[in-house]
Amino acid sequence: MPRDFLDPYSRGNSICHRLPDRLKILLVLAMIITALFVPPENWPVHGCMAAAVFLAMTLAGIPLRYLLVRLMFFFPMIMGLAIAVPASTGFTKGWDVMATVLLRGTLSFMGVLWLVNVTPFDRLLVALRKLGLPQMLAAILAFMYRYIFVVFDELERMREGRRARTFSKQGLLASWKTNAQLIGMLLIRSMNRAERVHGAMCARGFDGEIRTLDS
């Protein structure tokens, strides 16, 4: 299920889960800011922060396999960004900048990954609003999280329909063409669904404010 893919451990009962939500956000922000301002030459500081993140994930009951799988998805993106620096100089210099981007990006990613897996997303948004997150951005994030599962379900139905109509193994070019058509159709259906959802919410008096039981 997509919900399990996004934050499968967010509703646990560990000591990390029981910490105040705003405190968890501030701790992660402090770690990210520290990683940004501490030079890579001070590698013991970065090593201590990485050890602290691993300890926090262990206390939260987040398996190492889960972290490694997420890092496998993250590394190609951060590596493509980092290697652009030495590539722009003909690979003659810029390797220190590349290492800095990889180190800081990985630490920040692990911190945010810990945060979303020890705090349910609805409570996370409430805490962010109390810390000054703009109302519009909070509403966008809330709707994204709420309806991304609807999009995933729609995608799965479309894939099932495609497999039911494909009786032979497709080549690489045909597979790329089919996937491109699938993504285009999913975009159209998502836009149509968004218009219907917006109309239904306006009919129910939605004014742009996300209200929760805490408020």
mmCIF file of C-alpha atoms in Angstrom:
data_model
loop_
_atom_site.group_PDB
_atom_site.id
_atom_site.type_symbol
_atom_site.label_atom_id
_atom_site.label_comp_id
_atom_site.label_asym_id
_atom_site.label_seq_id
_atom_site.Cartn_x
_atom_site.Cartn_y
_atom_site.Cartn_z
ATOM 1 C CA MET A 1 0.000 0.000 0.000
ATOM 2 C CA PRO A 2 1.266 3.514 -0.701
ATOM 3 C CA ARG A 3 0.533 4.540 2.892
ATOM 4 C CA ASP A 4 2.903 1.827 4.096
ATOM 5 C CA PHE A 5 5.500 3.052 1.634
ATOM 6 C CA LEU A 6 5.443 6.644 2.881
ATOM 7 C CA ASP A 7 5.586 6.367 6.675
ATOM 8 C CA PRO A 8 4.996 2.801 7.885
ATOM 9 C CA TYR A 9 6.464 3.372 11.374
ATOM 10 C CA SER A 10 4.961 6.760 12.224
ATOM 11 C CA ARG A 11 2.365 5.447 14.683
ATOM 12 C CA GLY A 12 4.615 3.476 17.001
ATOM 13 C CA ASN A 13 4.983 3.823 20.748
ATOM 14 C CA SER A 14 8.723 4.232 21.270
ATOM 15 C CA ILE A 15 10.411 6.968 23.252
ATOM 16 C CA CYS A 16 11.010 8.841 19.988
ATOM 17 C CA HIS A 17 7.333 8.702 19.082
ATOM 18 C CA ARG A 18 6.350 10.060 22.491
ATOM 19 C CA LEU A 19 8.528 13.168 22.225
ATOM 20 C CA PRO A 20 6.638 16.450 21.624
ATOM 21 C CA ASP A 21 6.111 16.976 17.911
ATOM 22 C CA ARG A 22 7.573 20.469 17.840
ATOM 23 C CA LEU A 23 10.645 19.293 19.733
ATOM 24 C CA LYS A 24 11.264 16.601 17.115
ATOM 25 C CA ILE A 25 11.004 19.151 14.314
ATOM 26 C CA LEU A 26 13.395 21.527 16.076
ATOM 27 C CA LEU A 27 15.890 18.720 16.724
ATOM 28 C CA VAL A 28 15.938 17.757 13.034
ATOM 29 C CA LEU A 29 16.230 21.405 11.957
ATOM 30 C CA ALA A 30 19.137 21.892 14.374
ATOM 31 C CA MET A 31 20.908 18.843 12.934
ATOM 32 C CA ILE A 32 20.397 20.016 9.343
ATOM 33 C CA ILE A 33 21.643 23.530 10.127
ATOM 34 C CA THR A 34 24.660 22.092 11.947
ATOM 35 C CA ALA A 35 25.453 19.853 8.971
ATOM 36 C CA LEU A 36 25.222 22.855 6.634
ATOM 37 C CA PHE A 37 27.579 25.066 8.621
ATOM 38 C CA VAL A 38 30.151 22.554 9.871
ATOM 39 C CA PRO A 39 32.958 22.137 7.289
ATOM 40 C CA PRO A 40 33.543 18.601 5.942
ATOM 41 C CA GLU A 41 37.043 18.729 7.434
ATOM 42 C CA ASN A 42 35.417 18.389 10.857
ATOM 43 C CA TRP A 43 34.370 14.852 10.005
ATOM 44 C CA PRO A 44 34.094 13.737 13.676
ATOM 45 C CA VAL A 45 31.140 16.128 14.085
ATOM 46 C CA HIS A 46 29.402 14.678 11.016
ATOM 47 C CA GLY A 47 30.201 11.180 12.251
ATOM 48 C CA CYS A 48 28.619 11.957 15.623
ATOM 49 C CA MET A 49 25.490 13.289 13.906
ATOM 50 C CA ALA A 50 25.250 10.175 11.729
ATOM 51 C CA ALA A 51 25.656 7.975 14.821
ATOM 52 C CA ALA A 52 22.953 9.989 16.594
ATOM 53 C CA VAL A 53 20.554 9.478 13.670
ATOM 54 C CA PHE A 54 21.230 5.717 13.628
ATOM 55 C CA LEU A 55 20.673 5.587 17.394
ATOM 56 C CA ALA A 56 17.411 7.517 17.062
ATOM 57 C CA MET A 57 16.201 5.160 14.326
ATOM 58 C CA THR A 58 17.108 2.169 16.470
ATOM 59 C CA LEU A 59 15.199 3.590 19.447
ATOM 60 C CA ALA A 60 12.217 4.266 17.154
ATOM 61 C CA GLY A 61 12.211 0.666 15.910
ATOM 62 C CA ILE A 62 12.937 1.615 12.288
ATOM 63 C CA PRO A 63 14.686 -1.354 10.603
ATOM 64 C CA LEU A 64 18.060 -0.909 8.939
ATOM 65 C CA ARG A 65 16.697 -2.523 5.773
ATOM 66 C CA TYR A 66 14.064 0.238 5.507
ATOM 67 C CA LEU A 67 16.778 2.901 5.741
ATOM 68 C CA LEU A 68 18.986 1.184 3.151
ATOM 69 C CA VAL A 69 16.108 0.844 0.674
ATOM 70 C CA ARG A 70 15.255 4.536 1.008
ATOM 71 C CA LEU A 71 18.912 5.476 0.577
ATOM 72 C CA MET A 72 19.002 3.423 -2.632
ATOM 73 C CA PHE A 73 16.252 5.687 -4.017
ATOM 74 C CA PHE A 74 17.905 8.835 -2.676
ATOM 75 C CA PHE A 75 21.521 8.287 -3.743
ATOM 76 C CA PRO A 76 20.992 8.455 -7.528
ATOM 77 C CA MET A 77 19.358 11.878 -7.168
ATOM 78 C CA ILE A 78 21.944 13.366 -4.804
ATOM 79 C CA MET A 79 24.785 11.790 -6.784
ATOM 80 C CA GLY A 80 23.514 13.343 -10.015
ATOM 81 C CA LEU A 81 23.422 16.726 -8.298
ATOM 82 C CA ALA A 82 26.817 16.356 -6.627
ATOM 83 C CA ILE A 83 28.756 15.050 -9.618
ATOM 84 C CA ALA A 84 27.656 18.048 -11.688
ATOM 85 C CA VAL A 85 30.219 20.182 -9.834
ATOM 86 C CA PRO A 86 33.389 18.298 -10.867
ATOM 87 C CA ALA A 87 31.846 17.552 -14.266
ATOM 88 C CA SER A 88 31.535 21.292 -14.936
ATOM 89 C CA THR A 89 35.310 21.666 -14.493
ATOM 90 C CA GLY A 90 36.300 18.652 -16.573
ATOM 91 C CA PHE A 91 36.778 16.539 -13.431
ATOM 92 C CA THR A 92 39.921 18.498 -12.552
ATOM 93 C CA LYS A 93 38.555 19.978 -9.320
ATOM 94 C CA GLY A 94 35.384 20.286 -7.323
ATOM 95 C CA TRP A 95 35.641 16.891 -5.662
ATOM 96 C CA ASP A 96 35.591 18.514 -2.207
ATOM 97 C CA VAL A 97 32.317 20.257 -3.083
ATOM 98 C CA MET A 98 30.898 16.967 -4.316
ATOM 99 C CA ALA A 99 31.811 15.248 -1.045
ATOM 100 C CA THR A 100 30.250 18.129 0.891
ATOM 101 C CA VAL A 101 26.969 17.858 -1.032
ATOM 102 C CA LEU A 102 26.835 14.083 -0.533
ATOM 103 C CA LEU A 103 27.631 14.282 3.163
ATOM 104 C CA ARG A 104 25.232 17.092 4.026
ATOM 105 C CA GLY A 105 22.477 15.815 1.766
ATOM 106 C CA THR A 106 22.621 12.293 3.206
ATOM 107 C CA LEU A 107 22.565 13.510 6.810
ATOM 108 C CA SER A 108 19.631 15.824 6.099
ATOM 109 C CA PHE A 109 17.730 13.073 4.310
ATOM 110 C CA MET A 110 18.200 10.615 7.177
ATOM 111 C CA GLY A 111 17.061 13.213 9.695
ATOM 112 C CA VAL A 112 13.886 13.987 7.761
ATOM 113 C CA LEU A 113 13.279 10.264 7.206
ATOM 114 C CA TRP A 114 13.436 9.723 10.965
ATOM 115 C CA LEU A 115 11.058 12.634 11.560
ATOM 116 C CA VAL A 116 8.324 11.425 9.203
ATOM 117 C CA ASN A 117 8.541 7.923 10.680
ATOM 118 C CA VAL A 118 8.118 9.005 14.298
ATOM 119 C CA THR A 119 5.369 11.588 13.723
ATOM 120 C CA PRO A 120 2.072 10.961 11.889
ATOM 121 C CA PHE A 121 1.761 13.368 8.982
ATOM 122 C CA ASP A 122 -1.362 15.085 10.256
ATOM 123 C CA ARG A 123 0.291 15.840 13.606
ATOM 124 C CA LEU A 124 3.430 16.918 11.795
ATOM 125 C CA LEU A 125 1.467 19.511 9.833
ATOM 126 C CA VAL A 126 -0.217 20.793 13.002
ATOM 127 C CA ALA A 127 3.198 21.200 14.652
ATOM 128 C CA LEU A 128 4.585 22.966 11.592
ATOM 129 C CA ARG A 129 1.629 25.376 11.568
ATOM 130 C CA LYS A 130 2.319 26.201 15.228
ATOM 131 C CA LEU A 131 5.946 26.875 14.268
ATOM 132 C CA GLY A 132 4.874 29.353 11.588
ATOM 133 C CA LEU A 133 4.402 27.326 8.402
ATOM 134 C CA PRO A 134 2.234 29.365 5.982
ATOM 135 C CA GLN A 135 -1.380 28.251 5.869
ATOM 136 C CA MET A 136 -1.382 27.803 2.086
ATOM 137 C CA LEU A 137 1.656 25.529 2.151
ATOM 138 C CA ALA A 138 0.164 23.481 4.980
ATOM 139 C CA ALA A 139 -3.064 23.039 2.983
ATOM 140 C CA ILE A 140 -1.123 21.950 -0.124
ATOM 141 C CA LEU A 141 0.859 19.378 1.869
ATOM 142 C CA ALA A 142 -2.297 18.098 3.578
ATOM 143 C CA PHE A 143 -4.114 17.575 0.278
ATOM 144 C CA MET A 144 -1.037 16.014 -1.302
ATOM 145 C CA TYR A 145 -0.765 13.464 1.491
ATOM 146 C CA ARG A 146 -4.497 12.777 1.545
ATOM 147 C CA TYR A 147 -4.967 12.231 -2.176
ATOM 148 C CA ILE A 148 -1.662 10.703 -3.227
ATOM 149 C CA PHE A 149 -3.128 7.354 -2.203
ATOM 150 C CA VAL A 150 -6.063 7.942 -4.542
ATOM 151 C CA VAL A 151 -3.589 8.566 -7.370
ATOM 152 C CA PHE A 152 -1.680 5.403 -6.476
ATOM 153 C CA ASP A 153 -4.914 3.390 -6.543
ATOM 154 C CA GLU A 154 -5.801 4.900 -9.921
ATOM 155 C CA LEU A 155 -2.358 4.013 -11.242
ATOM 156 C CA GLU A 156 -2.688 0.442 -10.027
ATOM 157 C CA ARG A 157 -6.053 0.050 -11.768
ATOM 158 C CA MET A 158 -4.584 1.395 -14.990
ATOM 159 C CA ARG A 159 -1.629 -0.986 -14.742
ATOM 160 C CA GLU A 160 -3.979 -3.908 -14.163
ATOM 161 C CA GLY A 161 -5.963 -2.906 -17.246
ATOM 162 C CA ARG A 162 -2.783 -2.632 -19.301
ATOM 163 C CA ARG A 163 -1.558 -6.061 -18.186
ATOM 164 C CA ALA A 164 -4.968 -7.577 -18.980
ATOM 165 C CA ARG A 165 -4.713 -6.255 -22.567
ATOM 166 C CA THR A 166 -1.075 -7.229 -23.150
ATOM 167 C CA PHE A 167 -0.721 -10.818 -24.291
ATOM 168 C CA SER A 168 2.943 -10.789 -25.298
ATOM 169 C CA LYS A 169 6.138 -9.496 -23.797
ATOM 170 C CA GLN A 170 6.892 -5.960 -24.959
ATOM 171 C CA GLY A 171 10.255 -4.723 -26.130
ATOM 172 C CA LEU A 172 12.100 -1.875 -24.457
ATOM 173 C CA LEU A 173 10.859 0.787 -26.897
ATOM 174 C CA ALA A 174 7.269 -0.411 -26.727
ATOM 175 C CA SER A 175 7.458 -0.545 -22.942
ATOM 176 C CA TRP A 176 8.713 3.052 -22.774
ATOM 177 C CA LYS A 177 5.920 4.162 -25.110
ATOM 178 C CA THR A 178 3.280 2.370 -23.051
ATOM 179 C CA ASN A 179 4.576 3.823 -19.791
ATOM 180 C CA ALA A 180 4.617 7.327 -21.272
ATOM 181 C CA GLN A 181 0.997 6.932 -22.348
ATOM 182 C CA LEU A 182 0.144 5.592 -18.899
ATOM 183 C CA ILE A 183 1.718 8.612 -17.176
ATOM 184 C CA GLY A 184 -0.072 11.020 -19.522
ATOM 185 C CA MET A 185 -3.437 9.380 -18.894
ATOM 186 C CA LEU A 186 -2.771 9.383 -15.132
ATOM 187 C CA LEU A 187 -2.051 13.113 -15.278
ATOM 188 C CA ILE A 188 -5.318 13.792 -17.091
ATOM 189 C CA ARG A 189 -7.323 11.664 -14.663
ATOM 190 C CA SER A 190 -5.609 13.313 -11.673
ATOM 191 C CA MET A 191 -6.497 16.773 -12.962
ATOM 192 C CA ASN A 192 -10.114 15.730 -13.487
ATOM 193 C CA ARG A 193 -10.239 14.235 -9.998
ATOM 194 C CA ALA A 194 -8.708 17.417 -8.536
ATOM 195 C CA GLU A 195 -11.401 19.558 -10.175
ATOM 196 C CA ARG A 196 -14.152 17.344 -8.779
ATOM 197 C CA VAL A 197 -12.612 17.387 -5.291
ATOM 198 C CA HIS A 198 -12.223 21.176 -5.393
ATOM 199 C CA GLY A 199 -15.834 21.633 -6.486
ATOM 200 C CA ALA A 200 -17.076 19.313 -3.743
ATOM 201 C CA MET A 201 -15.074 21.135 -1.084
ATOM 202 C CA CYS A 202 -16.244 24.553 -2.250
ATOM 203 C CA ALA A 203 -19.825 23.284 -2.099
ATOM 204 C CA ARG A 204 -19.190 22.346 1.541
ATOM 205 C CA GLY A 205 -17.872 25.797 2.456
ATOM 206 C CA PHE A 206 -14.120 25.209 2.374
ATOM 207 C CA ASP A 207 -12.290 28.527 2.892
ATOM 208 C CA GLY A 208 -8.658 27.390 2.648
ATOM 209 C CA GLU A 209 -8.137 26.748 6.379
ATOM 210 C CA ILE A 210 -7.219 23.203 7.417
ATOM 211 C CA ARG A 211 -8.925 22.628 10.767
ATOM 212 C CA THR A 212 -8.022 19.824 13.140
ATOM 213 C CA LEU A 213 -9.241 18.682 16.538
ATOM 214 C CA ASP A 214 -6.202 20.382 18.098
ATOM 215 C CA SER A 215 -7.327 23.754 16.756
#
